[in-house]
Amino acid sequence: MKAGKDKVIAIHYTLTVDGEKVESSHDRNEQLWILLGHGQLIPGLEKAIEGHEAGDTLQVDVPAAEGYGERQEGQIQRVSKKYFPQANRLKPGMATALQLKEGGQRAVTVHKVGMSTIDVDLNHPMAGKDLHFDVSIGEVRDATEEEIQHGHAHAPGADAH
C-alpha cells in the first residue's frame, strides 16, 4: 500500500540542520504515527513521503519555504508570562511553547525576559532553515473513520482519547 491522503504511516526519522542532528525518533525508540493529508507534517516532507511503501527508506531535503517558512522580520511580540509553562526558567535564545488564548500552542524563541512579560520571536525556531530528514517507513495503512474525524493518527495500543 502506498502512502497518500487519508493513510496512516509510521516512520522513524532523524532531522539534521547544517549537518547537526536536531532530533530523532530513534532517541525515543518510538515511531511517529501520522495521518497524511491533514497538516501533521511540514509540506515538503509529506510530499516526499507520498507514494512510498512500508520498508522504504529515503533522504529528504526540505527547503525552508516547504518547511517552517522563511524568517520574517518584525515578529517580536511582548507576552505575559502566564502564557508560558515554566516561565521563570526561560532565557533568551531558548525555544519554547506559547500557550494560545484560543487553545493549542505555538513554537517561539525567547528574545528577552522581563519581570512580568517575555518578548518572543513569533517565527518558528526552524523558520528560514533548510532541513534534512532520513526517514524509514515502518507501516502504511488506511485511516479509520475515527482518525479522519479527529484529524490525526492513533498509534496501536494508545488510547484514542
PDB file of C-alpha atoms in Angstrom:
ATOM      1  CA  MET A   1       0.000   0.000   0.000  1.00  0.00           C
ATOM      2  CA  LYS A   2       1.311   3.430  -0.927  1.00  0.00           C
ATOM      3  CA  ALA A   3       1.388   6.446   1.386  1.00  0.00           C
ATOM      4  CA  GLY A   4      -1.054   9.226   0.500  1.00  0.00           C
ATOM      5  CA  LYS A   5      -4.006  11.281   1.738  1.00  0.00           C
ATOM      6  CA  ASP A   6      -6.020   9.579   4.497  1.00  0.00           C
ATOM      7  CA  LYS A   7      -3.350   6.913   5.003  1.00  0.00           C
ATOM      8  CA  VAL A   8      -1.707   6.403   8.376  1.00  0.00           C
ATOM      9  CA  ILE A   9       2.049   5.955   8.309  1.00  0.00           C
ATOM     10  CA  ALA A  10       4.523   5.040  10.997  1.00  0.00           C
ATOM     11  CA  ILE A  11       8.003   6.458  10.491  1.00  0.00           C
ATOM     12  CA  HIS A  12      11.342   6.690  12.163  1.00  0.00           C
ATOM     13  CA  TYR A  13      13.209   9.860  11.277  1.00  0.00           C
ATOM     14  CA  THR A  14      16.312  11.862  12.022  1.00  0.00           C
ATOM     15  CA  LEU A  15      16.303  15.607  11.370  1.00  0.00           C
ATOM     16  CA  THR A  16      19.572  17.413  10.716  1.00  0.00           C
ATOM     17  CA  VAL A  17      20.140  21.106  10.028  1.00  0.00           C
ATOM     18  CA  ASP A  18      23.501  22.270   8.670  1.00  0.00           C
ATOM     19  CA  GLY A  19      24.924  18.797   9.361  1.00  0.00           C
ATOM     20  CA  GLU A  20      23.924  18.783  13.050  1.00  0.00           C
ATOM     21  CA  LYS A  21      21.324  16.368  14.426  1.00  0.00           C
ATOM     22  CA  VAL A  22      18.349  18.294  15.811  1.00  0.00           C
ATOM     23  CA  GLU A  23      16.072  15.399  16.794  1.00  0.00           C
ATOM     24  CA  SER A  24      15.401  11.765  16.098  1.00  0.00           C
ATOM     25  CA  SER A  25      12.575   9.342  16.791  1.00  0.00           C
ATOM     26  CA  HIS A  26      15.277   6.735  17.375  1.00  0.00           C
ATOM     27  CA  ASP A  27      16.251   8.587  20.574  1.00  0.00           C
ATOM     28  CA  ARG A  28      12.768   7.855  21.943  1.00  0.00           C
ATOM     29  CA  ASN A  29      12.746   4.393  20.352  1.00  0.00           C
ATOM     30  CA  GLU A  30       9.236   5.170  19.177  1.00  0.00           C
ATOM     31  CA  GLN A  31       7.872   5.595  15.676  1.00  0.00           C
ATOM     32  CA  LEU A  32       5.945   8.720  14.778  1.00  0.00           C
ATOM     33  CA  TRP A  33       2.362   7.996  13.649  1.00  0.00           C
ATOM     34  CA  ILE A  34       0.981  10.438  11.080  1.00  0.00           C
ATOM     35  CA  LEU A  35      -2.327  10.835   9.254  1.00  0.00           C
ATOM     36  CA  LEU A  36      -1.281  12.117   5.837  1.00  0.00           C
ATOM     37  CA  GLY A  37      -3.121  14.993   4.197  1.00  0.00           C
ATOM     38  CA  HIS A  38      -4.218  16.587   7.470  1.00  0.00           C
ATOM     39  CA  GLY A  39      -1.424  19.085   8.143  1.00  0.00           C
ATOM     40  CA  GLN A  40       0.552  16.979  10.603  1.00  0.00           C
ATOM     41  CA  LEU A  41       3.804  17.157   8.636  1.00  0.00           C
ATOM     42  CA  ILE A  42       5.571  20.066   7.007  1.00  0.00           C
ATOM     43  CA  PRO A  43       4.579  20.208   3.320  1.00  0.00           C
ATOM     44  CA  GLY A  44       7.974  19.272   1.852  1.00  0.00           C
ATOM     45  CA  LEU A  45       8.309  16.122   3.950  1.00  0.00           C
ATOM     46  CA  GLU A  46       4.741  14.998   3.348  1.00  0.00           C
ATOM     47  CA  LYS A  47       5.131  15.470  -0.408  1.00  0.00           C
ATOM     48  CA  ALA A  48       8.332  13.381  -0.382  1.00  0.00           C
ATOM     49  CA  ILE A  49       6.711  10.517   1.558  1.00  0.00           C
ATOM     50  CA  GLU A  50       3.642  10.254  -0.692  1.00  0.00           C
ATOM     51  CA  GLY A  51       3.753   7.212  -2.948  1.00  0.00           C
ATOM     52  CA  HIS A  52       6.231   5.306  -0.766  1.00  0.00           C
ATOM     53  CA  GLU A  53       5.522   1.985   0.959  1.00  0.00           C
ATOM     54  CA  ALA A  54       6.361   0.257   4.227  1.00  0.00           C
ATOM     55  CA  GLY A  55      10.028  -0.726   4.256  1.00  0.00           C
ATOM     56  CA  ASP A  56      11.138   2.227   2.126  1.00  0.00           C
ATOM     57  CA  THR A  57      13.926   4.498   3.341  1.00  0.00           C
ATOM     58  CA  LEU A  58      14.516   7.941   1.942  1.00  0.00           C
ATOM     59  CA  GLN A  59      16.624  11.016   2.380  1.00  0.00           C
ATOM     60  CA  VAL A  60      14.675  14.234   2.017  1.00  0.00           C
ATOM     61  CA  ASP A  61      15.999  17.768   1.707  1.00  0.00           C
ATOM     62  CA  VAL A  62      13.288  20.293   2.505  1.00  0.00           C
ATOM     63  CA  PRO A  63      13.958  23.947   1.640  1.00  0.00           C
ATOM     64  CA  ALA A  64      12.828  26.490   4.232  1.00  0.00           C
ATOM     65  CA  ALA A  65       9.846  27.566   2.102  1.00  0.00           C
ATOM     66  CA  GLU A  66       8.442  23.996   2.201  1.00  0.00           C
ATOM     67  CA  GLY A  67       9.331  23.513   5.861  1.00  0.00           C
ATOM     68  CA  TYR A  68       8.622  26.128   8.513  1.00  0.00           C
ATOM     69  CA  GLY A  69       8.740  29.041   6.068  1.00  0.00           C
ATOM     70  CA  GLU A  70      11.157  31.892   5.600  1.00  0.00           C
ATOM     71  CA  ARG A  71      12.034  34.093   8.577  1.00  0.00           C
ATOM     72  CA  GLN A  72      10.017  37.292   8.714  1.00  0.00           C
ATOM     73  CA  GLU A  73      11.403  40.429  10.301  1.00  0.00           C
ATOM     74  CA  GLY A  74       9.370  42.361  12.859  1.00  0.00           C
ATOM     75  CA  GLN A  75       7.917  39.291  14.533  1.00  0.00           C
ATOM     76  CA  ILE A  76       8.885  40.201  18.118  1.00  0.00           C
ATOM     77  CA  GLN A  77       5.899  40.353  20.459  1.00  0.00           C
ATOM     78  CA  ARG A  78       5.619  41.041  24.198  1.00  0.00           C
ATOM     79  CA  VAL A  79       3.541  38.400  26.007  1.00  0.00           C
ATOM     80  CA  SER A  80       2.510  37.953  29.641  1.00  0.00           C
ATOM     81  CA  LYS A  81       4.461  35.248  31.470  1.00  0.00           C
ATOM     82  CA  LYS A  82       1.180  33.480  32.277  1.00  0.00           C
ATOM     83  CA  TYR A  83       1.115  32.045  28.747  1.00  0.00           C
ATOM     84  CA  PHE A  84       4.343  30.092  29.248  1.00  0.00           C
ATOM     85  CA  PRO A  85       4.787  26.866  31.166  1.00  0.00           C
ATOM     86  CA  GLN A  86       7.823  27.262  33.448  1.00  0.00           C
ATOM     87  CA  ALA A  87       8.230  30.937  32.501  1.00  0.00           C
ATOM     88  CA  ASN A  88      10.796  31.579  35.241  1.00  0.00           C
ATOM     89  CA  ARG A  89      13.233  29.097  33.664  1.00  0.00           C
ATOM     90  CA  LEU A  90      13.261  30.748  30.236  1.00  0.00           C
ATOM     91  CA  LYS A  91      16.315  32.576  28.924  1.00  0.00           C
ATOM     92  CA  PRO A  92      16.970  34.487  25.683  1.00  0.00           C
ATOM     93  CA  GLY A  93      17.631  32.170  22.734  1.00  0.00           C
ATOM     94  CA  MET A  94      15.599  29.261  24.129  1.00  0.00           C
ATOM     95  CA  ALA A  95      12.827  27.721  22.054  1.00  0.00           C
ATOM     96  CA  THR A  96       9.569  27.246  23.954  1.00  0.00           C
ATOM     97  CA  ALA A  97       5.840  26.773  23.503  1.00  0.00           C
ATOM     98  CA  LEU A  98       3.499  29.741  23.779  1.00  0.00           C
ATOM     99  CA  GLN A  99       0.047  28.775  25.103  1.00  0.00           C
ATOM    100  CA  LEU A 100      -2.532  30.378  22.791  1.00  0.00           C
ATOM    101  CA  LYS A 101      -5.706  32.021  24.150  1.00  0.00           C
ATOM    102  CA  GLU A 102      -7.830  30.018  21.707  1.00  0.00           C
ATOM    103  CA  GLY A 103      -6.140  26.764  22.759  1.00  0.00           C
ATOM    104  CA  GLY A 104      -3.120  24.940  21.437  1.00  0.00           C
ATOM    105  CA  GLN A 105       0.483  26.072  21.324  1.00  0.00           C
ATOM    106  CA  ARG A 106       2.907  27.872  19.044  1.00  0.00           C
ATOM    107  CA  ALA A 107       6.663  27.285  18.909  1.00  0.00           C
ATOM    108  CA  VAL A 108       8.556  30.535  19.553  1.00  0.00           C
ATOM    109  CA  THR A 109      12.040  31.694  20.531  1.00  0.00           C
ATOM    110  CA  VAL A 110      12.634  33.768  23.665  1.00  0.00           C
ATOM    111  CA  HIS A 111      14.078  37.178  22.800  1.00  0.00           C
ATOM    112  CA  LYS A 112      14.035  38.960  26.184  1.00  0.00           C
ATOM    113  CA  VAL A 113      12.738  38.100  29.668  1.00  0.00           C
ATOM    114  CA  GLY A 114      11.230  40.845  31.851  1.00  0.00           C
ATOM    115  CA  MET A 115       9.612  40.885  35.286  1.00  0.00           C
ATOM    116  CA  SER A 116       6.082  40.039  34.104  1.00  0.00           C
ATOM    117  CA  THR A 117       6.458  39.677  30.336  1.00  0.00           C
ATOM    118  CA  ILE A 118       8.578  37.803  27.813  1.00  0.00           C
ATOM    119  CA  ASP A 119       9.466  39.139  24.377  1.00  0.00           C
ATOM    120  CA  VAL A 120       9.292  36.319  21.858  1.00  0.00           C
ATOM    121  CA  ASP A 121      10.156  35.910  18.193  1.00  0.00           C
ATOM    122  CA  LEU A 122       6.973  34.520  16.622  1.00  0.00           C
ATOM    123  CA  ASN A 123       8.939  32.923  13.782  1.00  0.00           C
ATOM    124  CA  HIS A 124       9.099  29.165  14.271  1.00  0.00           C
ATOM    125  CA  PRO A 125      12.555  28.255  15.627  1.00  0.00           C
ATOM    126  CA  MET A 126      13.224  26.344  12.375  1.00  0.00           C
ATOM    127  CA  ALA A 127      11.977  29.146  10.089  1.00  0.00           C
ATOM    128  CA  GLY A 128      14.479  30.103   7.418  1.00  0.00           C
ATOM    129  CA  LYS A 129      16.374  26.812   7.742  1.00  0.00           C
ATOM    130  CA  ASP A 130      16.784  24.090   5.166  1.00  0.00           C
ATOM    131  CA  LEU A 131      16.034  20.707   6.725  1.00  0.00           C
ATOM    132  CA  HIS A 132      17.393  17.238   6.001  1.00  0.00           C
ATOM    133  CA  PHE A 133      15.430  14.137   7.007  1.00  0.00           C
ATOM    134  CA  ASP A 134      16.477  10.497   6.986  1.00  0.00           C
ATOM    135  CA  VAL A 135      13.180   8.604   7.018  1.00  0.00           C
ATOM    136  CA  SER A 136      12.285   4.925   7.226  1.00  0.00           C
ATOM    137  CA  ILE A 137       8.649   3.953   6.730  1.00  0.00           C
ATOM    138  CA  GLY A 138       7.577   1.178   9.065  1.00  0.00           C
ATOM    139  CA  GLU A 139       3.899   0.909   8.207  1.00  0.00           C
ATOM    140  CA  VAL A 140       1.270   2.260   5.813  1.00  0.00           C
ATOM    141  CA  ARG A 141      -2.427   1.562   6.356  1.00  0.00           C
ATOM    142  CA  ASP A 142      -5.856   3.033   5.670  1.00  0.00           C
ATOM    143  CA  ALA A 143      -7.015   5.506   8.308  1.00  0.00           C
ATOM    144  CA  THR A 144     -10.081   4.644  10.345  1.00  0.00           C
ATOM    145  CA  GLU A 145     -13.179   6.854  10.169  1.00  0.00           C
ATOM    146  CA  GLU A 146     -12.425   7.982  13.725  1.00  0.00           C
ATOM    147  CA  GLU A 147      -8.867   9.029  12.789  1.00  0.00           C
ATOM    148  CA  ILE A 148     -10.144  11.025   9.824  1.00  0.00           C
ATOM    149  CA  GLN A 149     -12.787  12.720  12.019  1.00  0.00           C
ATOM    150  CA  HIS A 150     -10.164  13.530  14.677  1.00  0.00           C
ATOM    151  CA  GLY A 151      -7.603  14.669  12.085  1.00  0.00           C
ATOM    152  CA  HIS A 152      -4.742  12.582  13.474  1.00  0.00           C
ATOM    153  CA  ALA A 153      -3.472   9.004  13.686  1.00  0.00           C
ATOM    154  CA  HIS A 154      -3.978   6.737  16.675  1.00  0.00           C
ATOM    155  CA  ALA A 155      -0.925   4.615  17.420  1.00  0.00           C
ATOM    156  CA  PRO A 156      -1.566   0.937  18.188  1.00  0.00           C
ATOM    157  CA  GLY A 157      -2.174   0.329  21.866  1.00  0.00           C
ATOM    158  CA  ALA A 158      -2.691   4.028  22.583  1.00  0.00           C
ATOM    159  CA  ASP A 159      -5.957   5.289  23.973  1.00  0.00           C
ATOM    160  CA  ALA A 160      -7.768   7.133  21.209  1.00  0.00           C
ATOM    161  CA  HIS A 161      -8.747   9.962  23.595  1.00  0.00           C
TER     162      HIS A 161
END
